[in-house]
Each structure stands twice: as structure tokens, then as C-alpha cells.
């Protein structure tokens, strides 16, 4: 995405077009790679809402025209996309005579809010208050599921939990007249794949905007403002979703300005494999980050309409910052991170 969205910005400059206008004029009707229609595609809405919220000014395209003292000021934009994938998962839902539900799945919470959102999804599927749901995760003896990677967790685990919950409710209705038997009841559920993936191209989308300041004497880059607007299907929990995307954008900032692996060619080993020498963004690097999303319903991506949000916050941020650095300085950086030496005469 860094290479592609940097090239899009360079193309816009060569064409004399605003980079948002360039993207709007070339919005595809189908996925150019597969020829499949999109299950949903909210990129245009994200670009337009993001431009309004950010205060995007297409009338100011010339580099090195805005400054505050010795600081050159620039703004940049980039689109984001990440595939909406689900991996096979299974789950078990049980209920006891007192109406307490136990939901079991070999998922994991790495700090992204899985404990919260999976409990919410289960309660919604069971039509009971979330207080009646006890979630069991983080144990390989539980019903099998893939780990948390590739922005697949909530979509995959939530689908399996929803399927098991629906089967439990069906058993209660068909076998016990809608009541819970004294010995309790349980049901297993899950899925092996999404058949709609053969008919639709499924992605989350976003638009990310950056304002940078570059010191004319030292080449120091500061990012006082980032903004991201995303189209990621149904947002189960706005608070945890905002935190996750905010963290992703911070990660993208880190990618743009700091992160670099240094390889020792003699041994094929990385020499800066600790946090003393591998630099990452810290609080002092992060200014204002504005995160929002558009309302998006996708009936094809999975039964709960969820797309992953783990990576979508990351992938466009570095390009937006690099494009803003070009606007500020007139220097196009194609090799990350954007270090001081790349911006000095």
C-alpha cells in the first residue's frame, strides 16, 4: 500500500489533479484483479467524509508553499484496503437450568477486545443480556479455531459462535418447546468457509489524511495530525474498535518515521533486534489522531456483517505521511523510514 498510494499521489501531481479527485475518477465497478463485484466498497464515502472532517484543501497543491517559521507544512492523503477474510472455526454454546450460558471457543484476546466483542456477539445471537454469558477462550482444548492474525478474529470466531447459538436455540425450540431442560443443553457450531467468497471480492476500505511539519534546517519530521475514516462492515463495539484503529494508525506512523531492520550481510542476521536500537513510535511522536467510520452493511461477508479492523488502520498511514512530506518539501521519499538525511539538501 505504501508503494501504490505513493505512486497514486505522484500520478496526481503529474496529471495536475487533486489526489482525491484522481481516485474518484478511477473508482472501479468491479475488482480489477479478479473481475468480481465487491460485496461492499465504501472507499468513495470514506474519502469524501475524511476530506470534510480533515479540512482538505485541494487548491494548495504546490510544495513548499506553507510554513510556520522554519517549519514547512504539508498535507497528504492515501487510500487503504485490506481483505476481509474468514478462517474456519468451531464453537460450543451450553446453557444450564438457571439460564446461564457458557460459550467456548479456542480464540485468544491479544489486547484487541475479543473478550468483550465475542460476549456481545454471543448475547445478541442468544437474545439474552450479556451478563448471562460466560465466555471461555485462550485454551487449545476448547473447540478449534485459528489464532488472531490477518484481521480474521472477530469475523471468524463470531460466525462460529453465532452458528452454535442459533443451533442451541433451535434445539430448545424444537426439542423442548422453548424451555431449558433440568439437565441443561448444549450445541456445537461453526463453519468451514464462506461460499460467497467465490462470487464477491471482500475488503475493508479507508481513507487516511496526514498533516506534517518538516524543519527546514534539520529535516526533523513531526506529525501533529492524523485522520482516518473507514468502511469495515458492522462495528460491534465502537469503543474497542476506535482503540484498535487508533493503535493501527500509530503503528503506521511508526512505520513511516522510525521502523527499520538493519541486516548484517556477513551472517544474514538482524543487528537491531531489541527496543534499544529498533525504534518505534512513543507518546511524544503522536499528535492528534481522529478515527471514525461510515455505516456499512455487507450481507455477503459473513452472517454478522463484520470485517476485520486490525490492519486497515495501518496500511495507508505511511503513504499519507510520505505524501504530506512531499507536499511540505517537494522531496519524494520512496524508501522508509523517512529519516532526516533523506530530507536535507
CSV table of C-alpha atoms in Angstrom, one decimal:
chain,number,residue,atom,x,y,z
A,1,UNK,CA,0.0,0.0,0.0
A,2,UNK,CA,2.9,2.4,0.7
A,3,UNK,CA,4.3,1.9,-2.9
A,4,UNK,CA,0.9,2.0,-4.5
A,5,UNK,CA,-0.5,5.0,-2.7
A,6,UNK,CA,2.7,7.0,-3.1
A,7,UNK,CA,2.5,6.3,-6.8
A,8,UNK,CA,-1.1,7.4,-6.9
A,9,UNK,CA,0.0,10.7,-5.3
A,10,UNK,CA,2.8,11.1,-7.8
A,11,UNK,CA,0.4,10.4,-10.7
A,12,UNK,CA,-2.0,13.1,-9.4
A,13,UNK,CA,0.8,15.6,-9.3
A,14,UNK,CA,1.9,14.8,-12.9
A,15,UNK,CA,-1.8,15.0,-14.1
A,16,UNK,CA,-2.4,18.2,-12.3
A,17,UNK,CA,-5.3,16.7,-10.4
A,18,UNK,CA,-6.2,16.7,-6.7
A,19,UNK,CA,-5.3,13.2,-5.4
A,20,UNK,CA,-8.8,12.6,-4.1
A,21,UNK,CA,-10.3,13.6,-7.5
A,22,UNK,CA,-7.9,11.2,-9.3
A,23,UNK,CA,-9.2,8.3,-7.1
A,24,UNK,CA,-12.8,9.3,-7.6
A,25,UNK,CA,-12.4,9.4,-11.4
A,26,UNK,CA,-10.9,5.9,-11.4
A,27,UNK,CA,-13.3,4.2,-9.0
A,28,UNK,CA,-13.7,0.7,-10.4
A,29,UNK,CA,-17.1,-1.0,-10.9
A,30,UNK,CA,-15.6,-4.4,-10.1
A,31,UNK,CA,-12.4,-5.7,-8.6
A,32,UNK,CA,-9.7,-5.1,-11.3
A,33,UNK,CA,-7.7,-8.2,-10.2
A,34,UNK,CA,-10.5,-10.8,-10.1
A,35,UNK,CA,-13.3,-9.2,-12.1
A,36,UNK,CA,-15.7,-10.0,-9.2
A,37,UNK,CA,-18.1,-7.4,-7.9
A,38,UNK,CA,-17.4,-6.0,-4.4
A,39,UNK,CA,-19.5,-7.3,-1.6
A,40,UNK,CA,-19.4,-3.7,-0.4
A,41,UNK,CA,-17.0,-0.9,-1.1
A,42,UNK,CA,-17.1,2.3,0.9
A,43,UNK,CA,-13.9,4.0,-0.3
A,44,UNK,CA,-15.6,7.0,-2.0
A,45,UNK,CA,-17.6,7.7,1.1
A,46,UNK,CA,-14.5,7.5,3.3
A,47,UNK,CA,-12.6,9.9,1.0
A,48,UNK,CA,-15.4,12.4,0.9
A,49,UNK,CA,-16.1,12.3,4.7
A,50,UNK,CA,-12.4,12.3,5.5
A,51,UNK,CA,-11.8,15.4,3.3
A,52,UNK,CA,-14.6,17.3,5.0
A,53,UNK,CA,-13.5,16.3,8.5
A,54,UNK,CA,-9.8,17.0,7.9
A,55,UNK,CA,-10.4,20.3,6.0
A,56,UNK,CA,-8.7,19.0,2.9
A,57,UNK,CA,-7.6,21.9,0.6
A,58,UNK,CA,-7.1,20.8,-3.0
A,59,UNK,CA,-6.4,24.4,-4.0
A,60,UNK,CA,-2.9,24.3,-2.3
A,61,UNK,CA,-1.0,21.6,-4.3
A,62,UNK,CA,2.4,23.3,-4.7
A,63,UNK,CA,5.2,22.0,-2.4
A,64,UNK,CA,7.0,24.4,0.0
A,65,UNK,CA,4.2,27.0,0.0
A,66,UNK,CA,3.0,26.7,3.6
A,67,UNK,CA,5.3,27.3,6.6
A,68,UNK,CA,5.4,28.4,10.2
A,69,UNK,CA,8.8,29.9,10.8
A,70,UNK,CA,11.4,27.3,9.9
A,71,UNK,CA,8.8,24.5,9.7
A,72,UNK,CA,7.5,23.5,6.3
A,73,UNK,CA,3.8,22.3,6.4
A,74,UNK,CA,2.3,19.7,4.2
A,75,UNK,CA,-0.8,17.6,3.9
A,76,UNK,CA,-1.3,14.2,2.3
A,77,UNK,CA,-3.9,11.5,1.7
A,78,UNK,CA,-3.9,7.8,1.0
A,79,UNK,CA,-6.5,5.1,0.5
A,80,UNK,CA,-6.5,1.9,2.5
A,81,UNK,CA,-7.7,-1.6,1.8
A,82,UNK,CA,-7.4,-4.9,3.5
A,83,UNK,CA,-9.0,-8.2,2.5
A,84,UNK,CA,-12.0,-9.3,4.6
A,85,UNK,CA,-11.2,-13.0,5.2
A,86,UNK,CA,-12.7,-15.6,7.5
A,87,UNK,CA,-10.9,-18.8,8.6
A,88,UNK,CA,-12.7,-22.0,9.6
A,89,UNK,CA,-13.7,-22.0,13.3
A,90,UNK,CA,-15.9,-24.0,15.7
A,91,UNK,CA,-17.6,-23.2,18.9
A,92,UNK,CA,-19.8,-24.7,21.6
A,93,UNK,CA,-22.7,-23.0,23.5
A,94,UNK,CA,-24.2,-24.5,26.6
A,95,UNK,CA,-27.0,-23.4,28.9
A,96,UNK,CA,-27.8,-24.7,32.4
A,97,UNK,CA,-31.2,-24.9,34.1
A,98,UNK,CA,-30.7,-21.4,35.6
A,99,UNK,CA,-30.4,-19.8,32.2
A,100,UNK,CA,-26.6,-19.2,32.4
A,101,UNK,CA,-24.9,-19.6,29.0
A,102,UNK,CA,-21.3,-20.8,28.5
A,103,UNK,CA,-19.6,-20.0,25.2
A,104,UNK,CA,-16.4,-21.9,24.4
A,105,UNK,CA,-14.0,-21.4,21.5
A,106,UNK,CA,-10.2,-21.7,21.2
A,107,UNK,CA,-9.9,-18.0,20.4
A,108,UNK,CA,-7.5,-15.6,22.1
A,109,UNK,CA,-7.5,-11.9,23.2
A,110,UNK,CA,-4.2,-10.2,22.5
A,111,UNK,CA,-5.5,-6.9,23.8
A,112,UNK,CA,-7.8,-6.2,20.9
A,113,UNK,CA,-11.1,-6.6,22.8
A,114,UNK,CA,-12.1,-10.1,21.9
A,115,UNK,CA,-13.4,-10.9,25.4
A,116,UNK,CA,-15.8,-8.0,25.0
A,117,UNK,CA,-17.0,-8.3,21.5
A,118,UNK,CA,-17.4,-12.1,21.4
A,119,UNK,CA,-19.5,-11.9,24.6
A,120,UNK,CA,-21.6,-9.2,22.9
A,121,UNK,CA,-22.0,-11.3,19.7
A,122,UNK,CA,-23.0,-14.4,21.7
A,123,UNK,CA,-25.5,-12.4,23.8
A,124,UNK,CA,-27.0,-10.9,20.6
A,125,UNK,CA,-27.3,-14.3,18.9
A,126,UNK,CA,-28.9,-15.8,22.0
A,127,UNK,CA,-31.2,-12.8,22.6
A,128,UNK,CA,-30.1,-12.6,26.3
A,129,UNK,CA,-28.3,-9.9,28.4
A,130,UNK,CA,-24.6,-10.1,28.1
A,131,UNK,CA,-24.4,-10.6,31.9
A,132,UNK,CA,-25.9,-14.1,31.3
A,133,UNK,CA,-23.0,-15.1,29.0
A,134,UNK,CA,-19.7,-16.7,30.3
A,135,UNK,CA,-17.0,-16.7,27.6
A,136,UNK,CA,-14.3,-19.3,27.6
A,137,UNK,CA,-11.3,-18.7,25.3
A,138,UNK,CA,-7.5,-19.0,25.4
A,139,UNK,CA,-7.3,-22.8,25.8
A,140,UNK,CA,-6.4,-25.2,23.0
A,141,UNK,CA,-8.7,-27.9,24.5
A,142,UNK,CA,-11.7,-25.7,23.5
A,143,UNK,CA,-13.4,-26.1,20.1
A,144,UNK,CA,-10.9,-25.4,17.4
A,145,UNK,CA,-10.3,-22.0,15.8
A,146,UNK,CA,-7.5,-20.1,14.1
A,147,UNK,CA,-5.4,-17.6,16.1
A,148,UNK,CA,-5.6,-13.8,16.0
A,149,UNK,CA,-4.0,-12.7,12.8
A,150,UNK,CA,-4.8,-11.3,9.4
A,151,UNK,CA,-7.8,-9.3,10.7
A,152,UNK,CA,-9.8,-12.5,10.8
A,153,UNK,CA,-10.5,-13.0,14.5
A,154,UNK,CA,-13.9,-11.4,15.2
A,155,UNK,CA,-15.3,-12.3,11.8
A,156,UNK,CA,-14.3,-15.9,12.1
A,157,UNK,CA,-14.9,-16.5,15.8
A,158,UNK,CA,-18.1,-14.5,15.8
A,159,UNK,CA,-19.5,-16.5,12.9
A,160,UNK,CA,-18.8,-19.8,14.7
A,161,UNK,CA,-20.4,-18.5,17.9
A,162,UNK,CA,-23.5,-17.2,16.1
A,163,UNK,CA,-23.9,-20.6,14.4
A,164,UNK,CA,-23.7,-22.5,17.6
A,165,UNK,CA,-26.0,-20.1,19.4
A,166,UNK,CA,-28.6,-20.5,16.6
A,167,UNK,CA,-28.4,-24.3,16.8
A,168,UNK,CA,-28.9,-24.2,20.6
A,169,UNK,CA,-32.0,-22.0,20.3
A,170,UNK,CA,-33.3,-24.3,17.6
A,171,UNK,CA,-32.8,-27.3,19.9
A,172,UNK,CA,-34.6,-25.6,22.7
A,173,UNK,CA,-37.5,-24.7,20.5
A,174,UNK,CA,-37.9,-28.0,18.6
A,175,UNK,CA,-37.0,-30.5,21.3
A,176,UNK,CA,-38.1,-28.7,24.5
A,177,UNK,CA,-40.8,-26.3,23.5
A,178,UNK,CA,-38.6,-23.2,24.1
A,179,UNK,CA,-37.7,-24.2,27.7
A,180,UNK,CA,-34.4,-25.3,29.2
A,181,UNK,CA,-34.4,-28.9,30.4
A,182,UNK,CA,-33.2,-29.6,34.0
A,183,UNK,CA,-30.0,-31.1,32.8
A,184,UNK,CA,-29.2,-28.1,30.6
A,185,UNK,CA,-28.5,-28.2,26.9
A,186,UNK,CA,-25.6,-27.6,24.5
A,187,UNK,CA,-24.9,-27.3,20.8
A,188,UNK,CA,-21.8,-27.2,18.6
A,189,UNK,CA,-21.5,-24.9,15.6
A,190,UNK,CA,-19.0,-23.5,13.2
A,191,UNK,CA,-18.2,-23.1,9.5
A,192,UNK,CA,-15.6,-24.3,7.0
A,193,UNK,CA,-15.7,-21.5,4.5
A,194,UNK,CA,-17.6,-18.7,3.0
A,195,UNK,CA,-19.2,-19.7,-0.3
A,196,UNK,CA,-19.9,-16.0,-1.1
A,197,UNK,CA,-16.1,-15.6,-1.5
A,198,UNK,CA,-16.4,-17.2,-4.9
A,199,UNK,CA,-18.9,-14.6,-6.0
A,200,UNK,CA,-17.7,-11.4,-4.4
A,201,UNK,CA,-14.5,-9.5,-3.7
A,202,UNK,CA,-14.5,-8.7,0.0
A,203,UNK,CA,-12.4,-5.9,1.5
A,204,UNK,CA,-12.4,-3.3,4.2
A,205,UNK,CA,-11.6,0.2,3.0
A,206,UNK,CA,-10.5,3.5,4.4
A,207,UNK,CA,-9.1,7.0,3.7
A,208,UNK,CA,-6.2,8.4,5.8
A,209,UNK,CA,-5.1,12.0,6.0
A,210,UNK,CA,-1.9,13.4,7.5
A,211,UNK,CA,-0.5,16.9,8.3
A,212,UNK,CA,3.2,17.1,8.8
A,213,UNK,CA,5.8,19.7,9.7
A,214,UNK,CA,9.4,19.4,8.5
A,215,UNK,CA,12.1,21.5,9.9
A,216,UNK,CA,13.9,23.3,7.1
A,217,UNK,CA,17.3,23.2,8.8
A,218,UNK,CA,17.4,19.8,10.4
A,219,UNK,CA,15.0,17.6,8.4
A,220,UNK,CA,13.1,16.7,11.5
A,221,UNK,CA,9.5,15.4,10.8
A,222,UNK,CA,6.6,15.9,13.1
A,223,UNK,CA,3.1,14.7,12.6
A,224,UNK,CA,0.7,16.9,14.6
A,225,UNK,CA,-2.5,15.5,13.0
A,226,UNK,CA,-3.7,12.2,11.5
A,227,UNK,CA,-7.3,11.4,10.5
A,228,UNK,CA,-8.8,8.1,9.3
A,229,UNK,CA,-12.3,7.2,8.1
A,230,UNK,CA,-13.0,3.5,7.5
A,231,UNK,CA,-15.6,1.2,6.0
A,232,UNK,CA,-15.4,-2.0,7.9
A,233,UNK,CA,-18.8,-3.5,7.9
A,234,UNK,CA,-20.7,-3.8,11.2
A,235,UNK,CA,-18.9,-2.2,14.2
A,236,UNK,CA,-19.7,-4.5,17.1
A,237,UNK,CA,-18.2,-2.2,19.8
A,238,UNK,CA,-17.3,1.4,18.9
A,239,UNK,CA,-15.0,1.9,21.9
A,240,UNK,CA,-12.8,-1.1,21.3
A,241,UNK,CA,-12.9,-0.6,17.5
A,242,UNK,CA,-11.7,3.0,17.9
A,243,UNK,CA,-8.9,1.9,20.2
A,244,UNK,CA,-7.8,-0.7,17.8
A,245,UNK,CA,-7.8,1.6,14.7
A,246,UNK,CA,-6.1,4.3,16.7
A,247,UNK,CA,-3.3,1.9,17.6
A,248,UNK,CA,-3.1,0.8,14.0
A,249,UNK,CA,-2.6,4.3,12.8
A,250,UNK,CA,0.1,4.8,15.4
A,251,UNK,CA,1.8,1.7,14.1
A,252,UNK,CA,1.6,3.2,10.6
A,253,UNK,CA,3.2,6.4,11.9
A,254,UNK,CA,6.0,4.3,13.4
A,255,UNK,CA,6.4,2.6,10.0
A,256,UNK,CA,6.7,5.9,8.3
A,257,UNK,CA,9.2,7.6,10.5
A,258,UNK,CA,11.1,5.1,12.7
A,259,UNK,CA,11.0,1.4,12.0
A,260,UNK,CA,13.9,-0.1,10.1
A,261,UNK,CA,15.6,-3.5,10.3
A,262,UNK,CA,19.3,-3.5,9.7
A,263,UNK,CA,20.7,-6.7,8.2
A,264,UNK,CA,24.3,-7.9,8.8
A,265,UNK,CA,25.3,-9.2,5.3
A,266,UNK,CA,28.0,-11.4,6.7
A,267,UNK,CA,25.7,-13.6,8.8
A,268,UNK,CA,22.2,-12.8,7.5
A,269,UNK,CA,21.1,-11.7,10.9
A,270,UNK,CA,19.4,-8.5,12.1
A,271,UNK,CA,21.6,-6.5,14.3
A,272,UNK,CA,18.9,-4.2,15.8
A,273,UNK,CA,16.6,-6.8,17.2
A,274,UNK,CA,15.8,-5.0,20.5
A,275,UNK,CA,13.9,-1.9,21.5
A,276,UNK,CA,17.1,-0.1,22.3
A,277,UNK,CA,18.0,0.0,18.6
A,278,UNK,CA,14.8,-0.8,16.8
A,279,UNK,CA,12.9,2.5,17.0
A,280,UNK,CA,9.2,2.6,17.4
A,281,UNK,CA,6.7,5.5,17.9
A,282,UNK,CA,6.1,6.6,21.5
A,283,UNK,CA,3.7,9.1,23.1
A,284,UNK,CA,5.8,12.1,22.1
A,285,UNK,CA,5.6,11.1,18.4
A,286,UNK,CA,1.8,11.0,18.3
A,287,UNK,CA,-0.2,14.2,18.0
A,288,UNK,CA,-4.0,14.3,17.4
A,289,UNK,CA,-5.5,11.2,15.8
A,290,UNK,CA,-9.1,11.4,14.7
A,291,UNK,CA,-10.8,8.0,14.0
A,292,UNK,CA,-14.2,7.4,12.6
A,293,UNK,CA,-16.1,5.1,10.2
A,294,UNK,CA,-19.1,5.1,7.9
A,295,UNK,CA,-22.2,2.9,8.4
A,296,UNK,CA,-21.8,-0.1,6.2
A,297,UNK,CA,-24.0,-3.2,5.8
A,298,UNK,CA,-22.4,-6.1,4.0
A,299,UNK,CA,-24.8,-9.1,3.7
A,300,UNK,CA,-22.2,-11.3,2.0
A,301,UNK,CA,-19.1,-11.1,4.1
A,302,UNK,CA,-20.4,-13.3,6.9
A,303,UNK,CA,-23.7,-13.7,8.8
A,304,UNK,CA,-22.9,-10.9,11.3
A,305,UNK,CA,-21.6,-8.4,8.7
A,306,UNK,CA,-18.2,-8.0,10.4
A,307,UNK,CA,-14.9,-7.1,8.7
A,308,UNK,CA,-11.6,-7.1,10.4
A,309,UNK,CA,-10.1,-3.8,11.6
A,310,UNK,CA,-6.7,-4.9,12.9
A,311,UNK,CA,-4.7,-4.0,9.9
A,312,UNK,CA,-6.9,-1.5,8.0
A,313,UNK,CA,-5.7,1.3,10.3
A,314,UNK,CA,-2.1,0.6,9.5
A,315,UNK,CA,-1.8,0.2,5.7
A,316,UNK,CA,-2.5,3.7,4.4
A,317,UNK,CA,-0.9,5.8,7.1
A,318,UNK,CA,2.7,5.6,6.0
A,319,UNK,CA,1.8,6.7,2.4
A,320,UNK,CA,-0.4,9.6,3.7
A,321,UNK,CA,2.6,10.8,5.8
A,322,UNK,CA,5.1,10.4,2.9
A,323,UNK,CA,2.7,12.2,0.6
A,324,UNK,CA,2.4,15.0,3.1
A,325,UNK,CA,6.2,15.2,3.4
A,326,UNK,CA,6.4,15.6,-0.4
A,327,UNK,CA,3.8,18.4,-0.2
A,328,UNK,CA,5.8,20.1,2.6
A,329,UNK,CA,9.3,19.7,1.0
A,330,UNK,CA,9.0,18.7,-2.7
A,331,UNK,CA,11.1,15.6,-1.9
A,332,UNK,CA,9.5,12.3,-2.8
A,333,UNK,CA,10.7,9.6,-0.3
A,334,UNK,CA,10.3,6.1,-1.7
A,335,UNK,CA,12.3,4.2,0.9
A,336,UNK,CA,11.0,4.0,4.5
A,337,UNK,CA,11.6,5.2,7.2
A,338,UNK,CA,11.7,8.9,6.4
A,339,UNK,CA,14.9,9.8,8.2
A,340,UNK,CA,16.5,13.2,8.5
A,341,UNK,CA,19.2,12.6,5.8
A,342,UNK,CA,16.6,12.0,3.1
A,343,UNK,CA,15.1,15.5,3.6
A,344,UNK,CA,18.3,17.5,3.7
A,345,UNK,CA,19.8,19.2,0.6
